[in-house]
Short mmCIF file of C-alpha atoms in Angstrom, two decimals:
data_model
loop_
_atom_site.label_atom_id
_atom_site.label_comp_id
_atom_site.label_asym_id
_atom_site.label_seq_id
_atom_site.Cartn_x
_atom_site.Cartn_y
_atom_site.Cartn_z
CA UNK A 262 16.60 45.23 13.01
CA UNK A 263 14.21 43.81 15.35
CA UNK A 264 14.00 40.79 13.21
CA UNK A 265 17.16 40.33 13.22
CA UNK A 266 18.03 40.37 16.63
CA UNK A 267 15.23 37.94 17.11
CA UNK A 268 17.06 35.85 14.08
CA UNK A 269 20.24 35.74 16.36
CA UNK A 270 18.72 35.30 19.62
CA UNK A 271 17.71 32.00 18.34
CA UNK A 272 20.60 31.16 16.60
CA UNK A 273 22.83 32.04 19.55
CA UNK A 274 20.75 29.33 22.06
CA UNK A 275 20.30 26.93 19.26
CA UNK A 276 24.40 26.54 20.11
CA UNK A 277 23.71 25.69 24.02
CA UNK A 278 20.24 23.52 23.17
CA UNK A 279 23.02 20.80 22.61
CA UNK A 280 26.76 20.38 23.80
CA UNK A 281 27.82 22.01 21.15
CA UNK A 282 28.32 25.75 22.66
CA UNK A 283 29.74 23.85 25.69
CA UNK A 284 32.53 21.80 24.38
CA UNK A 285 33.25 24.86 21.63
CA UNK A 286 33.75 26.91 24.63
CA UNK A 287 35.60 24.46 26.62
CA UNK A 288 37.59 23.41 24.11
CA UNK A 289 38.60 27.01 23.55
CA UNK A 290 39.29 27.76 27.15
CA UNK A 291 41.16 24.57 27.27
CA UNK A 292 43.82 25.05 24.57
CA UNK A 293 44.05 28.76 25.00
CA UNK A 294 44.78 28.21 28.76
CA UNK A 295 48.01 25.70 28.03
CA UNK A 296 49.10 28.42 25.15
CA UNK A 297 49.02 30.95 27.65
CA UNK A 298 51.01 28.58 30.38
CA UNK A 299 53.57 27.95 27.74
CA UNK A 300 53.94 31.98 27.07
CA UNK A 301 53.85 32.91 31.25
CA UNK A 302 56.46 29.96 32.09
CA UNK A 303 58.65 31.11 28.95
CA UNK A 304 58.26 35.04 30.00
CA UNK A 305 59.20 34.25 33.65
CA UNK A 306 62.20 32.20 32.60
CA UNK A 307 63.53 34.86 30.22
CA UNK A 308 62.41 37.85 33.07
CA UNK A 309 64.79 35.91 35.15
CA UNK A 310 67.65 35.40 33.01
CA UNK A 311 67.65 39.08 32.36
CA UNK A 312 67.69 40.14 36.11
CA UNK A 313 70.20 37.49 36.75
CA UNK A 314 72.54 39.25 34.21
CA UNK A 315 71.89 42.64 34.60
CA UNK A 316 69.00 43.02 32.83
CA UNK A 317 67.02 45.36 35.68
CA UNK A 318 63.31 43.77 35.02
CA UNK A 319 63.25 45.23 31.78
CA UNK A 320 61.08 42.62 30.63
CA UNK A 321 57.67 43.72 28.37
CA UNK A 322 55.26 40.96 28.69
CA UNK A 323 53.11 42.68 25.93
CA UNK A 324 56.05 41.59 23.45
CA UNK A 325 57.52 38.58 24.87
CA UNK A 326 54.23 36.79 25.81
CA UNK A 327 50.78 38.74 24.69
CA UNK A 328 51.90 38.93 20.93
CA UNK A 329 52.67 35.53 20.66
CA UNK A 330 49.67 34.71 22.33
CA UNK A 331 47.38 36.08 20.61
CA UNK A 332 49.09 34.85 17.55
CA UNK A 333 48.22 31.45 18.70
CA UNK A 334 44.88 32.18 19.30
CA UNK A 335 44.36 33.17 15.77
CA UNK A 336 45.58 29.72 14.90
CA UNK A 337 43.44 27.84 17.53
CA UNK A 338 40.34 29.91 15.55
CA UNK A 339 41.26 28.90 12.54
CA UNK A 340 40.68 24.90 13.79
CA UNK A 341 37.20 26.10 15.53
CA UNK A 342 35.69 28.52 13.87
CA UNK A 343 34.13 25.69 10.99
CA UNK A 344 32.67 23.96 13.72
CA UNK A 345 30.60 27.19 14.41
CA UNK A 346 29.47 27.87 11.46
CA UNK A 347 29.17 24.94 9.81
CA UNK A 348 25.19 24.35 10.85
CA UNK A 349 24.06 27.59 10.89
CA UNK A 350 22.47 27.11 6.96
CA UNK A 351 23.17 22.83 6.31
CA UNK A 352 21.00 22.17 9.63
CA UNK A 353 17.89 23.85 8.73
CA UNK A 354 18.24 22.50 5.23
CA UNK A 355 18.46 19.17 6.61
CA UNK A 356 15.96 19.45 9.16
CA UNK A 357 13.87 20.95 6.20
CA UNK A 358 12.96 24.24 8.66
CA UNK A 359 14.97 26.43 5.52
CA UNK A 360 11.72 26.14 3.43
CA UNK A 361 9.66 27.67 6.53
CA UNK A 362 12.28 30.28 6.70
CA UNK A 363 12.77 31.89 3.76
CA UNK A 364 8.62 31.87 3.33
CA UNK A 365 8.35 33.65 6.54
CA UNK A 366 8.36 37.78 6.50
CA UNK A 367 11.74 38.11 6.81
CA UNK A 368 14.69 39.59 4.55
CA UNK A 369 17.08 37.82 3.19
CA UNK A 370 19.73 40.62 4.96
CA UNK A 371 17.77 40.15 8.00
CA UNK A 372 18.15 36.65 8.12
CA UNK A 373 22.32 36.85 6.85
CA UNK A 374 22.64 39.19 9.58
CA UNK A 375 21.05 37.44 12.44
CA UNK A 376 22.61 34.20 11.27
CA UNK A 377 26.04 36.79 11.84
CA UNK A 378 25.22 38.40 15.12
CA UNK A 379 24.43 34.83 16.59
CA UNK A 380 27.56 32.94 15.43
CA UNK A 381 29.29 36.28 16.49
CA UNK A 382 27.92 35.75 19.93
CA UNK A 383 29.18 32.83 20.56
CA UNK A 384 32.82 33.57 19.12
CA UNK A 385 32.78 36.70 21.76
CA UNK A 386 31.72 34.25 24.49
CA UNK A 387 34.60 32.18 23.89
CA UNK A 388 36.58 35.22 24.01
CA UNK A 389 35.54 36.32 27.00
CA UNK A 390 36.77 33.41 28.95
CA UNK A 391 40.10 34.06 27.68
CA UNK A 392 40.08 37.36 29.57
CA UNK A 393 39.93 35.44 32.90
CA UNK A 394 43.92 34.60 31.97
CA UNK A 395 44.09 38.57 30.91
CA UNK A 396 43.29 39.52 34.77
CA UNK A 397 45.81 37.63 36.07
CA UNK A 398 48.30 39.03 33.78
CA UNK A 399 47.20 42.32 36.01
CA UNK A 400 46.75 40.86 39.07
CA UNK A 401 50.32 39.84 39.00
CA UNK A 402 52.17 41.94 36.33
CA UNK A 403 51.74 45.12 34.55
CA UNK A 404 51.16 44.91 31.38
CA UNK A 405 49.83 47.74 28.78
CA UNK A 406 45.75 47.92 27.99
CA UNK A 407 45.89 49.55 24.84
CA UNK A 408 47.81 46.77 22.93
CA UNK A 409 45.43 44.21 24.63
CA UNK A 410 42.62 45.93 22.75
CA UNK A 411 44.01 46.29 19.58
CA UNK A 412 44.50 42.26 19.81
CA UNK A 413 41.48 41.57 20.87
CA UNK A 414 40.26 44.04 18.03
CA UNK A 415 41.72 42.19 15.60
CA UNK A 416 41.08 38.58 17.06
CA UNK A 417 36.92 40.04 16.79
CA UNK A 418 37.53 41.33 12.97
CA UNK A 419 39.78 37.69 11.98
CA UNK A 420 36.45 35.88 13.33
CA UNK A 421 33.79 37.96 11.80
CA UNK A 422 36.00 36.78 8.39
CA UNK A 423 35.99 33.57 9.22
CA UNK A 424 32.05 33.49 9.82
CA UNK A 425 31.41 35.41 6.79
CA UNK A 426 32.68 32.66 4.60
CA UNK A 427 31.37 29.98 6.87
CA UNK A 428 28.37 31.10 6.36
CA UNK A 429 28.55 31.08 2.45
CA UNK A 430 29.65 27.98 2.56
CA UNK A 431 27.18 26.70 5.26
CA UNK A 432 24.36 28.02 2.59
CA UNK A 433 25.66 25.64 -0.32
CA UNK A 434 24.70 22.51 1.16
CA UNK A 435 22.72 20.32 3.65
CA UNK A 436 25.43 18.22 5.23
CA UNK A 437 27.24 20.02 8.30
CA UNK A 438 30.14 17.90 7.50
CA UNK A 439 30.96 18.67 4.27
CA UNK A 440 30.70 22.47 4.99
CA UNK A 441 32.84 22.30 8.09
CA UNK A 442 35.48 20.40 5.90
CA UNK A 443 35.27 22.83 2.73
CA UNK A 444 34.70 25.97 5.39
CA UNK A 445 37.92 24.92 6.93
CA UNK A 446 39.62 24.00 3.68
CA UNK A 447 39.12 27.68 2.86
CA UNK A 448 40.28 28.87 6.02
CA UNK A 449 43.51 27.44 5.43
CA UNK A 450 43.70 28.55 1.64
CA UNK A 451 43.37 31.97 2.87
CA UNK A 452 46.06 31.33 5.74
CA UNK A 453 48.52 30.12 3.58
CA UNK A 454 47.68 32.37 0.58
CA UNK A 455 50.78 33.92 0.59
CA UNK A 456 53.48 31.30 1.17
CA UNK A 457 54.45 31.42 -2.01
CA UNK A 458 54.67 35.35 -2.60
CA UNK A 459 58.33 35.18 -1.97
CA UNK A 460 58.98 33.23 -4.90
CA UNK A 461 56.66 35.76 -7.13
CA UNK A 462 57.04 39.04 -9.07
CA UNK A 463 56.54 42.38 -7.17
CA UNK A 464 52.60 42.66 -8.66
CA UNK A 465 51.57 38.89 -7.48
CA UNK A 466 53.61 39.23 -4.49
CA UNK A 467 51.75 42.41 -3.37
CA UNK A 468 48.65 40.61 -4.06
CA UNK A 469 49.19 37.57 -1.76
CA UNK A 470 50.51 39.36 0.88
CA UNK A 471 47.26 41.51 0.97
CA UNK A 472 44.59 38.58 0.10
CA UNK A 473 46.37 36.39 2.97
CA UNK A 474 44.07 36.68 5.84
CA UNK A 475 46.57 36.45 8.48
CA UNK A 476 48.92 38.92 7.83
CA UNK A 477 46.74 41.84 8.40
CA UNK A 478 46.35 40.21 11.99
CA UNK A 479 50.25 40.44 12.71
CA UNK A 480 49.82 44.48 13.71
CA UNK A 481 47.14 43.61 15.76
CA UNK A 482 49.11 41.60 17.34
CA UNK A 483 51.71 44.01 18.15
CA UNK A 484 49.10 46.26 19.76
CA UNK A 485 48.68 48.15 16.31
CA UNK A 486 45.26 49.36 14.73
CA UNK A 487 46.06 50.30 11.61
CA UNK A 488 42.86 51.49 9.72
CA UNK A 489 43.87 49.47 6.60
CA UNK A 490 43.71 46.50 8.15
CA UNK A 491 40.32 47.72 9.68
CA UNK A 492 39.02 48.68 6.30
CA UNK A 493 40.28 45.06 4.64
CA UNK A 494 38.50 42.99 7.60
CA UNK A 495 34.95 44.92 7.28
CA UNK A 496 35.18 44.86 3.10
CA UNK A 497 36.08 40.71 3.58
CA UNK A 498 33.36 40.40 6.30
CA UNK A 499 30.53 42.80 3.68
CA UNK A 500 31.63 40.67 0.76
CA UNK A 501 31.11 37.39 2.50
CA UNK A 502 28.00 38.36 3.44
CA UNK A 503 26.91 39.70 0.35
CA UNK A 504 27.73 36.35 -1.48
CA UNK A 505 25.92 34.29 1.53
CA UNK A 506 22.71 36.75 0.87
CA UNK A 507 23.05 35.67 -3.31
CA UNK A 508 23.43 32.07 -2.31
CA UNK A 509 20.38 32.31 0.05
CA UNK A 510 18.35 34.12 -2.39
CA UNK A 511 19.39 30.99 -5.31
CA UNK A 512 17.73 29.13 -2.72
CA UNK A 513 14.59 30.92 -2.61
CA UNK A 514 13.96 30.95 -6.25
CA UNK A 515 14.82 27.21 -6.71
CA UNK A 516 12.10 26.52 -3.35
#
């Protein structure tokens, strides 16, 4: 474990030895920030309308503005998240450090899982910027914790997906910009998986609708933990893993 952490520790200020954590970050905190403009100007509006006509301040900001916020988050990761992970294995084969790396006393699993935790750090820093906009949701309003959590739950398990198959991907070639292209590629394969379930049989259509990575986000969303959902995140997160740990150890017999 020790090795590991050490493994991500380096991995997570590898990000912020060039502007890459920076802008990533920025760039985050930059579009989620006019998303969540768009939602508070939209929620006031309609908060208004409905005292103007009776409505008696009824308005729930987790449902007219947090859901839909969140669900744009999800789609702002979807556009980021390659960017993370596409160096974490094409860099060091292109720098030629990947030799010295798998030769060194590590694991394979210790090396997968630092990679993880590191990419994962920076994904939760980016997060936690957003939850600058969260305080003044309770500065000003009064909004409900619990569903905040379950989104943010679910915006943590959609991420760890994503950077599971980034890294996979990451570990099948040297050039960052083919595996940010392919990684994102995939992304969107999985997105869209099950556009077409509507026009399938009952079997294929339950099938999409479970493979496609976003809809098991959507109860999230709605401030709703739902432990199958939980269970399909961690198995897609293990799997991805497991694959990147086969790909790595290809890469040790062919060295």
């Amino acid at each position: 474990m020790r090795n590991a952490l050490a493994i991500a520790n380096k991995e997570f200020r590898s990000y912020f030895a060039s502007p890459i954590g920076y802008i990533l970050i920025g760039l985050f905190a930059l579009l989620f920030g006019y998303f969540f403009y768009l939602y508070l100007m939209m929620f006031v509006r309609q908060s208004e309308q409905m005292m103007q006509f009776g409505g008696g301040g009824g308005a729930n900001v987790n449902q007219m503005m947090i859901r839909g916020l969140f669900q744009n988050t999800a789609v702002i990761i979807l556009f980021v998240m390659p960017m993370i992970t596409m160096r974490t294995y094409a860099e060091e084969k292109r720098s030629g450090t990947i030799e010295l790396l798998l030769t060194s006393p590590l694991t394979d699993l210790e090396i997968i899982v630092g990679k993880f935790v590191g990419a994962m750090g920076l994904y939760c820093a980016m997060l936690s910027v957003t939850v600058l906009y969260m305080a003044i949701l309770f500065i000003y309003g009064n909004p409900e914790w619990r569903p905040l959590v379950a989104g943010y739950l679910g915006l943590l398990l959609l991420g760890g997906c994503f950077i599971s198959v980034g890294l996979l991907i990451s570990s099948l070639t040297k050039n960052q910009i083919v595996a940010g292209v392919i990684t994102f590629a995939v992304f969107l394969m999985l997105w869209i998986i099950n556009w077409s379930a509507d026009q399938s049989g009952p079997t294929m259509r339950a099938v999409l609708n479970h493979l496609s990575i976003i809809d098991h986000f959507d109860d999230f969303a709605r401030g709703i933990i739902d432990t199958k959902h939980v269970v399909y995140y961690l198995s897609f997160i293990t799997f991805g893993l497991f694959l990147t740990a086969k790909s790595v150890d290809s890469e040790r017999w062919r060295g």
